[in-house]
PDB file of C-alpha atoms and ligand atoms in Angstrom:
ATOM      1  CA  MET A   1      14.166 -35.630 -27.757  1.00  0.00           C
ATOM      2  CA  GLU A   2      14.661 -31.907 -27.311  1.00  0.00           C
ATOM      3  CA  CYS A   3      12.906 -29.339 -25.185  1.00  0.00           C
ATOM      4  CA  THR A   4      10.299 -27.248 -26.996  1.00  0.00           C
ATOM      5  CA  GLY A   5      10.776 -24.466 -24.466  1.00  0.00           C
ATOM      6  CA  CYS A   6      14.453 -23.685 -24.862  1.00  0.00           C
ATOM      7  CA  ALA A   7      15.168 -25.781 -27.981  1.00  0.00           C
ATOM      8  CA  GLY A   8      18.324 -27.725 -27.531  1.00  0.00           C
ATOM      9  CA  ALA A   9      18.571 -28.897 -23.965  1.00  0.00           C
ATOM     10  CA  LYS A  10      18.293 -32.606 -23.354  1.00  0.00           C
ATOM     11  CA  LEU A  11      15.150 -33.910 -21.781  1.00  0.00           C
ATOM     12  CA  ILE A  12      15.003 -36.524 -19.080  1.00  0.00           C
ATOM     13  CA  THR A  13      12.280 -38.985 -20.001  1.00  0.00           C
ATOM     14  CA  ILE A  14      10.512 -41.155 -17.480  1.00  0.00           C
ATOM     15  CA  ARG A  15       7.812 -43.605 -18.487  1.00  0.00           C
ATOM     16  CA  MET A  16       5.189 -44.611 -16.000  1.00  0.00           C
ATOM     17  CA  ARG A  17       1.815 -46.271 -15.946  1.00  0.00           C
ATOM     18  CA  ILE A  18      -1.070 -44.319 -14.452  1.00  0.00           C
ATOM     19  CA  ALA A  19      -4.504 -45.912 -14.301  1.00  0.00           C
ATOM     20  CA  GLY A  20      -3.553 -48.327 -17.058  1.00  0.00           C
ATOM     21  CA  GLU A  21      -2.320 -45.561 -19.364  1.00  0.00           C
ATOM     22  CA  GLU A  22       1.269 -45.376 -20.507  1.00  0.00           C
ATOM     23  CA  ILE A  23       2.333 -41.888 -19.497  1.00  0.00           C
ATOM     24  CA  GLU A  24       5.580 -40.245 -20.461  1.00  0.00           C
ATOM     25  CA  PHE A  25       7.045 -37.550 -18.276  1.00  0.00           C
ATOM     26  CA  ARG A  26       9.770 -35.341 -19.707  1.00  0.00           C
ATOM     27  CA  ARG A  27      11.694 -32.832 -17.743  1.00  0.00           C
ATOM     28  CA  CYS A  28      14.114 -30.293 -19.144  1.00  0.00           C
ATOM     29  CA  SER A  29      17.354 -30.039 -17.210  1.00  0.00           C
ATOM     30  CA  LYS A  30      17.874 -26.469 -18.369  1.00  0.00           C
ATOM     31  CA  CYS A  31      14.624 -24.515 -18.090  1.00  0.00           C
ATOM     32  CA  GLU A  32      12.936 -27.088 -15.818  1.00  0.00           C
ATOM     33  CA  VAL A  33       9.798 -27.180 -17.896  1.00  0.00           C
ATOM     34  CA  ASN A  34       7.823 -30.377 -17.459  1.00  0.00           C
ATOM     35  CA  HIS A  35       6.069 -32.134 -20.318  1.00  0.00           C
ATOM     36  CA  TRP A  36       3.526 -34.920 -20.048  1.00  0.00           C
ATOM     37  CA  ALA A  37       2.380 -37.132 -22.872  1.00  0.00           C
ATOM     38  CA  ASP A  38       0.219 -40.189 -23.361  1.00  0.00           C
ATOM     39  CA  GLY A  39      -0.021 -42.434 -26.415  1.00  0.00           C
ATOM     40  CA  SER A  40      -1.843 -39.803 -28.456  1.00  0.00           C
ATOM     41  CA  GLY A  41       0.268 -36.751 -27.687  1.00  0.00           C
ATOM     42  CA  ASP A  42       1.010 -34.066 -25.142  1.00  0.00           C
ATOM     43  CA  ILE A  43      -1.264 -33.678 -22.161  1.00  0.00           C
ATOM     44  CA  THR A  44      -1.313 -31.251 -19.286  1.00  0.00           C
ATOM     45  CA  LEU A  45      -0.496 -32.001 -15.679  1.00  0.00           C
ATOM     46  CA  ASP A  46      -4.175 -31.427 -14.895  1.00  0.00           C
ATOM     47  CA  GLU A  47      -5.090 -34.223 -17.274  1.00  0.00           C
ATOM     48  CA  VAL A  48      -2.570 -36.529 -15.611  1.00  0.00           C
ATOM     49  CA  LEU A  49      -4.054 -35.779 -12.214  1.00  0.00           C
ATOM     50  CA  GLU A  50      -7.541 -36.259 -13.595  1.00  0.00           C
ATOM     51  CA  LEU A  51      -6.504 -39.652 -14.953  1.00  0.00           C
ATOM     52  CA  ALA A  52      -5.085 -40.702 -11.610  1.00  0.00           C
ATOM     53  CA  ARG A  53      -8.158 -39.538  -9.739  1.00  0.00           C
ATOM     54  CA  THR A  54     -10.974 -40.849 -11.890  1.00  0.00           C
ATOM     55  CA  ARG A  55      -9.778 -44.433 -12.449  1.00  0.00           C
TER      56      ARG A  55
HETATM   57 ZN1   ZN B 101      14.028 -26.427 -21.767  1.00  0.00          ZN
END
């Protein structure tokens, strides 16, 4: 998987489970942009925090 920010750099992918949801965290080693995604697509960090807080 490649970074959408700088197109080309490798992303570090970490899968974790938050409040029963499979969450994927991707971090670009080049531009240090963070991406979050759940089963249905990209989500924002705010949504991740919301998930962790409300369940
Ligand atoms: Zn990048």
